[in-house]
Coordinates of C-alpha atoms and ligand atoms in Angstrom, one line a residue:
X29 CA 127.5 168.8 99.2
X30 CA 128.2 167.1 102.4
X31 CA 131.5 165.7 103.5
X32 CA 132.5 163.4 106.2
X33 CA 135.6 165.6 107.3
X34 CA 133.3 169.2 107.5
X35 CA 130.0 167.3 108.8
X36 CA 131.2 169.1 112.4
X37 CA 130.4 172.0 111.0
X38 CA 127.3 171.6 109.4
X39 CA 125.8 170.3 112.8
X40 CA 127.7 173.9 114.2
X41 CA 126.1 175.8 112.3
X42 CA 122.7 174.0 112.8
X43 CA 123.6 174.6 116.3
X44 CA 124.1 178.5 116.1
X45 CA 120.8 178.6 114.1
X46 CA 119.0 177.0 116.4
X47 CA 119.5 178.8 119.2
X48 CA 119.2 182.0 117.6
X49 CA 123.4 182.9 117.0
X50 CA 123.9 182.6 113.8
X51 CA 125.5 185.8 112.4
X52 CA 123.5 187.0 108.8
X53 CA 125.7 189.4 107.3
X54 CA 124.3 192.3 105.0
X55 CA 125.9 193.3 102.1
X56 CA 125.9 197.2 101.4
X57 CA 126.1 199.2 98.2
X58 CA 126.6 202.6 99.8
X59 CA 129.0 204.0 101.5
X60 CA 128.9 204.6 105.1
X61 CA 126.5 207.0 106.1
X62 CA 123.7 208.1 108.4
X63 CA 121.4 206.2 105.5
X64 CA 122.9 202.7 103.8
X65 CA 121.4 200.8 100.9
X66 CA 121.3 197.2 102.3
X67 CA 119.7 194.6 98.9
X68 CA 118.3 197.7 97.4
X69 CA 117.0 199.0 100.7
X70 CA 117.5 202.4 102.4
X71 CA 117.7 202.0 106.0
X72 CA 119.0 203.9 108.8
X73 CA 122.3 202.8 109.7
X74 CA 123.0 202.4 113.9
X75 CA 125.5 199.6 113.2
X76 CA 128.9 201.0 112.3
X77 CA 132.0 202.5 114.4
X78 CA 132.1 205.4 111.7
X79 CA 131.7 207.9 114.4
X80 CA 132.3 211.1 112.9
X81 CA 131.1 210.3 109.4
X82 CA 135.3 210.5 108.5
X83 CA 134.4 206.4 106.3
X84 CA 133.1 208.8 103.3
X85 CA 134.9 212.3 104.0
X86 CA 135.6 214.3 101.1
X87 CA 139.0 215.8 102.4
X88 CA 139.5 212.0 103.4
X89 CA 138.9 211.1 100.0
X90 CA 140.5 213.7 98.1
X91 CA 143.8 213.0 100.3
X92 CA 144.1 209.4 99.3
X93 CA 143.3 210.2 96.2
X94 CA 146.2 212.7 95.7
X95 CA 148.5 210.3 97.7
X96 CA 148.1 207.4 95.0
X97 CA 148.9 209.9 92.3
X98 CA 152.0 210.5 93.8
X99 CA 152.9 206.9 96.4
X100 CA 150.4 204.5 93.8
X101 CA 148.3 202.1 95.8
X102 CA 150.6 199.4 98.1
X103 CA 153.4 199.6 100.3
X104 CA 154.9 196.4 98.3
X105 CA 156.5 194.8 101.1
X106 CA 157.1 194.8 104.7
X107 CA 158.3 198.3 106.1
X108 CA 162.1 196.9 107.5
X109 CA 162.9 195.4 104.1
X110 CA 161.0 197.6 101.2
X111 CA 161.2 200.4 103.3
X112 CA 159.4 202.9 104.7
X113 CA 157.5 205.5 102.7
X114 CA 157.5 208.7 104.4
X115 CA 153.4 208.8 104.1
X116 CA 154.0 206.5 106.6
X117 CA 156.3 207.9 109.0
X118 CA 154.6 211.6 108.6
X119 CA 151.3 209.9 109.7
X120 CA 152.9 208.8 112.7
X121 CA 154.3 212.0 113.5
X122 CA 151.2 214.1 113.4
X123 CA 149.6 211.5 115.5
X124 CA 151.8 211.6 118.1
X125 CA 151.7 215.6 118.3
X126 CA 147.9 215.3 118.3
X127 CA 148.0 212.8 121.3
X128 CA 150.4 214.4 122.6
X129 CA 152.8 211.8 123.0
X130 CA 156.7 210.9 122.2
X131 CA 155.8 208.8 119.7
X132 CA 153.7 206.4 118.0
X133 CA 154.0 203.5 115.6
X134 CA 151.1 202.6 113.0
X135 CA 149.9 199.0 111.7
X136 CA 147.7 197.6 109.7
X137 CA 145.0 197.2 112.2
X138 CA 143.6 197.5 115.8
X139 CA 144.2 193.9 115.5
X140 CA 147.8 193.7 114.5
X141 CA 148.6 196.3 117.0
X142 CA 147.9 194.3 120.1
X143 CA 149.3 191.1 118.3
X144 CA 152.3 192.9 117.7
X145 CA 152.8 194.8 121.4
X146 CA 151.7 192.3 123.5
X147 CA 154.2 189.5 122.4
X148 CA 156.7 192.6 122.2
X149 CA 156.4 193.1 126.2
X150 CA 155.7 190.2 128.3
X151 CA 156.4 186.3 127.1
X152 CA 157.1 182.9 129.0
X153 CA 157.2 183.3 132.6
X154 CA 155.8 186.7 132.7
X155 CA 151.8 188.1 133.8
X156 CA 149.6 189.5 132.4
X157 CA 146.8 191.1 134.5
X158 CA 143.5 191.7 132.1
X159 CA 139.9 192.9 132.5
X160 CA 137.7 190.3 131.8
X161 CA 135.9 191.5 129.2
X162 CA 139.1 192.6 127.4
X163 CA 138.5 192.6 123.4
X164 CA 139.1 189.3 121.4
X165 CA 142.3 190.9 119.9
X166 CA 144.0 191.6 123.9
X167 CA 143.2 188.0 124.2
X168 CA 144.9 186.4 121.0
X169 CA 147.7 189.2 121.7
X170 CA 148.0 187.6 125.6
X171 CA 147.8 183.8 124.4
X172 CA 150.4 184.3 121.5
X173 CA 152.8 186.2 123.8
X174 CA 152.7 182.7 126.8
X175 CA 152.8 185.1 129.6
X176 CA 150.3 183.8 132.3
X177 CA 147.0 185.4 131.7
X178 CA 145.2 186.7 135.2
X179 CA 142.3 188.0 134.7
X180 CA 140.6 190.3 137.0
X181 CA 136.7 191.6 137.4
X182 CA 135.5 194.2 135.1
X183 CA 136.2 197.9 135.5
X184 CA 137.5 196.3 139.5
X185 CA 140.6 198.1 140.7
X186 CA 140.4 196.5 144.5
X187 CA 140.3 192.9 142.4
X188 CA 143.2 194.0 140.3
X189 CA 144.9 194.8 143.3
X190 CA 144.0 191.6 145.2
X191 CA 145.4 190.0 142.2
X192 CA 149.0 191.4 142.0
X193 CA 149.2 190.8 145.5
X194 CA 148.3 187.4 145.5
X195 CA 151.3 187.2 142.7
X196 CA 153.5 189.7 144.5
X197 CA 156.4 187.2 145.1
X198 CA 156.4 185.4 141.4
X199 CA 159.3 186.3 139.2
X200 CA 158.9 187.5 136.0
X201 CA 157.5 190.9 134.3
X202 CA 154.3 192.2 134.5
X203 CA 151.5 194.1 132.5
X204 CA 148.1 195.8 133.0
X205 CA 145.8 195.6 130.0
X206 CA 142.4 197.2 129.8
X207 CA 140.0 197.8 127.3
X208 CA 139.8 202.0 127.7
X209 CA 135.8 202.0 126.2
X210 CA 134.2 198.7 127.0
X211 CA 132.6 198.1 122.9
X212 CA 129.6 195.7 124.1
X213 CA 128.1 197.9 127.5
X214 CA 129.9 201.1 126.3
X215 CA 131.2 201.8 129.7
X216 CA 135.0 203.3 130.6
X217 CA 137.7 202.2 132.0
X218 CA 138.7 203.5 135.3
X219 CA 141.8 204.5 134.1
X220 CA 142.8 206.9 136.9
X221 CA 143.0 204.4 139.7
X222 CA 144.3 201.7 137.6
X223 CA 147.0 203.8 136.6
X224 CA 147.8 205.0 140.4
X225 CA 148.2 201.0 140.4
X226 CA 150.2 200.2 137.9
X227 CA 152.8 203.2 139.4
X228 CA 152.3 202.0 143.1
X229 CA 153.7 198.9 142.1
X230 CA 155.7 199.4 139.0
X231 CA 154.0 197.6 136.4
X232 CA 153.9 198.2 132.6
X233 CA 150.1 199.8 131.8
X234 CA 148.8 199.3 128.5
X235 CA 145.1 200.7 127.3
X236 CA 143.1 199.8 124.2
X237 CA 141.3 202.5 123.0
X238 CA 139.8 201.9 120.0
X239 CA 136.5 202.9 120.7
X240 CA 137.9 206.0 122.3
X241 CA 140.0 207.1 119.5
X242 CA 138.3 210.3 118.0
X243 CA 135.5 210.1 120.9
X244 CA 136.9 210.9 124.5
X245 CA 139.3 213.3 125.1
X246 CA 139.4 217.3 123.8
X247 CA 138.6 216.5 120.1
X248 CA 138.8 213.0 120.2
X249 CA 142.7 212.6 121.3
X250 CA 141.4 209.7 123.2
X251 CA 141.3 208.3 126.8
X252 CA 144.6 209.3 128.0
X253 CA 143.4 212.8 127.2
X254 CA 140.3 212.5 128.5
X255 CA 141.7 211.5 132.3
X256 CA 144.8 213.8 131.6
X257 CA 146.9 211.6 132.1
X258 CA 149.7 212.2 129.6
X259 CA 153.2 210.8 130.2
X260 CA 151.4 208.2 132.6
X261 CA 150.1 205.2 130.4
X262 CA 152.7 203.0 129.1
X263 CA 151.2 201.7 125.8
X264 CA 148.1 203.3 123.9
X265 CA 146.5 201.0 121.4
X266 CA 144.2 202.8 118.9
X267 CA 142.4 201.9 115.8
X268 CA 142.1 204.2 112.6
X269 CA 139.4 201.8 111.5
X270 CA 136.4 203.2 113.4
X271 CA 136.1 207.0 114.2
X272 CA 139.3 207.9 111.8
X273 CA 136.9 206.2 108.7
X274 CA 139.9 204.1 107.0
X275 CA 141.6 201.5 107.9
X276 CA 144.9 201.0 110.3
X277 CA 145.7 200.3 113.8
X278 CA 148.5 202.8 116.1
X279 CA 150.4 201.8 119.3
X280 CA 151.2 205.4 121.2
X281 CA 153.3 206.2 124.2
X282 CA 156.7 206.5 125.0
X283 CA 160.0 206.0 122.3
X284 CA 161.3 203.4 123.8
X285 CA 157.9 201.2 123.3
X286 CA 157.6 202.6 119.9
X287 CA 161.3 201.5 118.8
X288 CA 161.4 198.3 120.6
X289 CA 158.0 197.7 118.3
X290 CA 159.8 198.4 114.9
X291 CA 162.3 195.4 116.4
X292 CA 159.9 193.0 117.3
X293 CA 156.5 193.6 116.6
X294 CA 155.5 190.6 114.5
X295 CA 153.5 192.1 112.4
X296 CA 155.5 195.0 111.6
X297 CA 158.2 192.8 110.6
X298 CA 155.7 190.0 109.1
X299 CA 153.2 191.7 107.5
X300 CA 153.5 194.9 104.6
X301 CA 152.0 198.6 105.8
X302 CA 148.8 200.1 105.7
X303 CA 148.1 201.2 102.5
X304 CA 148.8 204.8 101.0
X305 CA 145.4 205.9 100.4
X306 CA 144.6 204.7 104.1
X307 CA 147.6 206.6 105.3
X308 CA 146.7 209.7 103.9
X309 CA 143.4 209.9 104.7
X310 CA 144.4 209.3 108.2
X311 CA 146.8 212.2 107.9
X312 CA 143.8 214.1 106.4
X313 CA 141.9 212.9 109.8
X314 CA 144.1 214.0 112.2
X315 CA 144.4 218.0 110.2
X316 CA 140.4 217.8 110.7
X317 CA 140.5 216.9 113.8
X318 CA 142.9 219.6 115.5
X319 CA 141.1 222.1 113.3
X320 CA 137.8 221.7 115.0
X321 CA 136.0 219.4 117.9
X322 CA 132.5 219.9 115.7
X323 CA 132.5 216.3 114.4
X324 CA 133.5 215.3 118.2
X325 CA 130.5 217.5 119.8
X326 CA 128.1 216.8 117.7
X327 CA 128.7 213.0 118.3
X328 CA 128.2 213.6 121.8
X329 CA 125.2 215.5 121.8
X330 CA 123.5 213.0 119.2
X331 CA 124.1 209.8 121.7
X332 CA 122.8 212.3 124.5
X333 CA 119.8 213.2 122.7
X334 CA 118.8 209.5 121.3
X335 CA 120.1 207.7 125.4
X336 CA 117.4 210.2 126.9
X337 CA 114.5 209.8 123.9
X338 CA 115.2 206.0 124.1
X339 CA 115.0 206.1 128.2
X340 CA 112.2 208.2 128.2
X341 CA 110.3 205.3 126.3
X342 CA 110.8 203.1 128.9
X343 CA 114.0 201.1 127.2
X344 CA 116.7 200.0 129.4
X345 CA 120.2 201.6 128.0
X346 CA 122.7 199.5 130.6
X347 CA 125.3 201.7 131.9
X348 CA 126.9 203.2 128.9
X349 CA 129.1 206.2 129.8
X350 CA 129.6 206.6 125.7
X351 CA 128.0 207.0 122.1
X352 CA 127.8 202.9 122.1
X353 CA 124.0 202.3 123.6
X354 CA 123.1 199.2 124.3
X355 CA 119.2 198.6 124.1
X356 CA 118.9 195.3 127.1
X357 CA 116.7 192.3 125.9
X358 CA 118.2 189.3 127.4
X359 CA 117.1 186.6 125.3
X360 CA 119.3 185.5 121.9
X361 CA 115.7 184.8 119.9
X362 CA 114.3 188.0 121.1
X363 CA 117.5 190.1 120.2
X364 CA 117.1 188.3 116.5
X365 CA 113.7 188.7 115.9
X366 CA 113.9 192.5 117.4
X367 CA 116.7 193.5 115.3
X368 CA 115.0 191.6 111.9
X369 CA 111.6 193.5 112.4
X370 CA 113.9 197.1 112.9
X371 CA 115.6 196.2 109.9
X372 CA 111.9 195.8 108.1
X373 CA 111.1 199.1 109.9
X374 CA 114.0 200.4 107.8
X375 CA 116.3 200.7 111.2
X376 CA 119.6 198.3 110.6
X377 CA 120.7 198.0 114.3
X378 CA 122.5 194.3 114.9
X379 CA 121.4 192.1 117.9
X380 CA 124.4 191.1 119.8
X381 CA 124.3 187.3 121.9
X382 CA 126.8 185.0 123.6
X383 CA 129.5 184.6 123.3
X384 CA 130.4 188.1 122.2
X385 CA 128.6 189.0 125.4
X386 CA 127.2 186.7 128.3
X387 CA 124.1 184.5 128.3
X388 CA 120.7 186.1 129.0
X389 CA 122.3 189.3 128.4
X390 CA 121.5 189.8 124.8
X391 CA 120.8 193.3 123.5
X392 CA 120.4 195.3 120.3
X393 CA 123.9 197.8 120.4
X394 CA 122.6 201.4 118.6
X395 CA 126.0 203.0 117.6
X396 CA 125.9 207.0 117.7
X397 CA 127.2 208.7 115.2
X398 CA 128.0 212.5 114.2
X399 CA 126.1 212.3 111.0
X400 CA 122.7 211.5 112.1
X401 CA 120.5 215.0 111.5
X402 CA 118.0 214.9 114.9
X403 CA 115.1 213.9 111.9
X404 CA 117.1 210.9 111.5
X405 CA 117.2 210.2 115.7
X406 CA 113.7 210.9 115.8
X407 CA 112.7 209.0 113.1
X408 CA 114.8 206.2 115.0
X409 CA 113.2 206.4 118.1
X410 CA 110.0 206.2 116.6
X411 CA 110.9 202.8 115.2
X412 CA 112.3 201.5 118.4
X413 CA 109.1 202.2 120.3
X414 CA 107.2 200.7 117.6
X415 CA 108.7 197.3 117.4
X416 CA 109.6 197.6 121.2
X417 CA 105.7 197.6 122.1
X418 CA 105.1 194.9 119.6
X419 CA 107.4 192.4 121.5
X420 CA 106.3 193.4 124.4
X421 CA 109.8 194.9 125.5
X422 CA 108.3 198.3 126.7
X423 CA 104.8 199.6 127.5
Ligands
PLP21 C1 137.6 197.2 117.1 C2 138.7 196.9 118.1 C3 139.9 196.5 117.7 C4 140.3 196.2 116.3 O1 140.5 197.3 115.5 P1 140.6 197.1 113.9 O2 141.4 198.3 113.5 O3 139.3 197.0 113.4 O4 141.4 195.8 113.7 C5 140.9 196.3 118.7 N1 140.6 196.5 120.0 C6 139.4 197.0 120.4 C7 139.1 197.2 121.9 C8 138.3 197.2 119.5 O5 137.1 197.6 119.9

């Protein structure tokens, strides 16, 4: 049916088609898993942040499971006015003692967490200096909180640093926000010198690491962990949505952060809690976690393993320091049209195009994960080289 006032779209849309952007998204009747059933196919799944195979757990399950029986299903309201269930407030101690921090506050998303600590910390008047290629939900967090946005080069400390010179003699507050994994190239942040930065001159240092969270760090406590530097980042964001298998978002640091959040954190105030059954599988999570770094090795060892097999064949990999691989193709089309024939292969790896990342640098991303067997890498591989020679991408 068209319509005069939604015609815009239509010729959008057209648009995205056209030049090879439009998003398809598959529907799954499995859970998440090495293997997926994608319209009553089994293919081999590179596309999701379930890490460590935590999205269909048994322990995960079994704890949210024994939660409802006791808690039910919803939080009913917003924590400050229904209250707060002590699921709630249990998760968020045990995840502060395994990141080893004061304290941490949990949401209802990665999302919501840096829409709710952003806003929280800097507003009208005040900067923000931000990696360029910060994640969509640091930039709706800056814009919503008014402070001036600066943005510096990627991963570029000496352009930070230029930068909060060249503001040096503004009024006003200031904060450092970086990505701590980078989720398109995979690479890290260089947390070390940006926090000897943020301490030279006195600046609030925020990190997001949601693609860190259950990856870096001794059994996946996280970025902070992994650079050792506890007690020295302001403001952690993490996400219990990718390597923790549920869904939820945390904000960890300091007490004072954590408090001021449960006072004006937007969506803490605005918006009801996670549910029960994801808080108590989360609990579940972070008991699995501290009782072994198996899940955490074997993650590592699998990216290793598939980054050197997919190298070896000639592919170019970028310069992922993580489990997130990028395979380079440059072209939108050829992205598409590589990503549809893996997907007929029986591979379901999504091609990724501007604007999530820039023009000509399209790419297929291959997310690691601790539940492929080395069969299933192999088997993988083999796919990649196949449709790889047939477009001409590798020899
Ligand atoms: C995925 C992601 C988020 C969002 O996390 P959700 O829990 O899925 O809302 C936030 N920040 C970064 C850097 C992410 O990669």
């Amino acid at each position: 049916m068209t319509d005069v006032k939604t015609t815009w779209i239509d010729e959008e849309i057209a648009g995205l088609k056209e030049k090879g952007l439009f998003n398809t998204i598959r529907s799954l009747s499995s859970p998440q898993g090495a293997w997926l059933t994608v319209d009553g196919k089994r293919v081999l799944n590179f596309s999701s942040n379930n890490y460590l195979g935590l999205a269909n757990h048994p322990r995960l399950i079994d704890a949210a499971k024994q939660a409802m029986d006791v808690y039910g299903l919803g939080p009913g309201a917003v924590r400050s006015i229904a209250g707060t269930m002590d699921i709630h407030l249990k998760l968020e101690e045990r995840l502060a003692e395994f990141k080893r921090v004061e304290s941490t506050i949990t949401f209802q998303s990665g999302f919501t967490a840096n829409l709710a600590t952003i806003p929280a910390l800097v507003s009208k008047d005040d900067l923000i200096f931000s990696d360029e290629l910060n994640h969509a939900s640091i930039i709706d967090g800056c814009r919503l909180s008014r402070a001036e946005i600066i943005r510096y080069a990627h991963g570029d400390v000496a352009d930070l640093r230029r930068q909060i010179e060249a503001a040096k003699d503004r009024p006003g507050r200031r904060l450092i926000i970086t990505d701590g994994v980078f989720s398109m190239d995979g690479d890290i942040a260089p947390l070390p010198a940006i926090c000897a930065v943020a301490e030279e001159y006195s600046i609030l240092l925020m990190v997001d690491d949601a693609h860190g969270e259950g990856v870096l760090g001794e059994g996946g406590r996280g970025i902070v962990d992994h650079f050792k530097l506890h007690g020295r980042v302001d403001v952690e964001i993490g996400t219990l949505s990718k390597a923790f298998g549920a869904v939820g978002g945390v904000v960890a640091g300091r007490r004072v952060v954590t408090d001021w959040l449960r006072q004006r954190g937007r969506p803490f105030l605005f918006s009801s809690a996670m549910t029960v059954p994801d808080a108590a599988a989360c609990l579940a999570a972070v008991d699995l976690l501290e009782e072994s770094t198996e899940l955490v090795d074997r993650l590592w060892s699998n990216a290793d393993y598939f980054k050197q097999q997919m190298n070896a064949l000639g592919f170019d990999t970028g310069h992922t320091e993580t489990p997130i691989v990028p395979v380079m193709l440059g072209e939108a089309p050829l992205a598409q049209q590589f990503s549809k024939r893996l997907f007929e292969e029986g591979v379901f790896a999504m091609a990724i195009g501007f604007p999530t990342v820039p023009m000509g640098k399209a790419r297929i991303r291959v997310m690691n994960s601790a539940t492929h067997t080395r069969a299933d890498l192999d088997q993988g591989v083999e796919i990649f080289g196949r449709v790889g020679r047939e477009l001409g991408v590798i020899n």
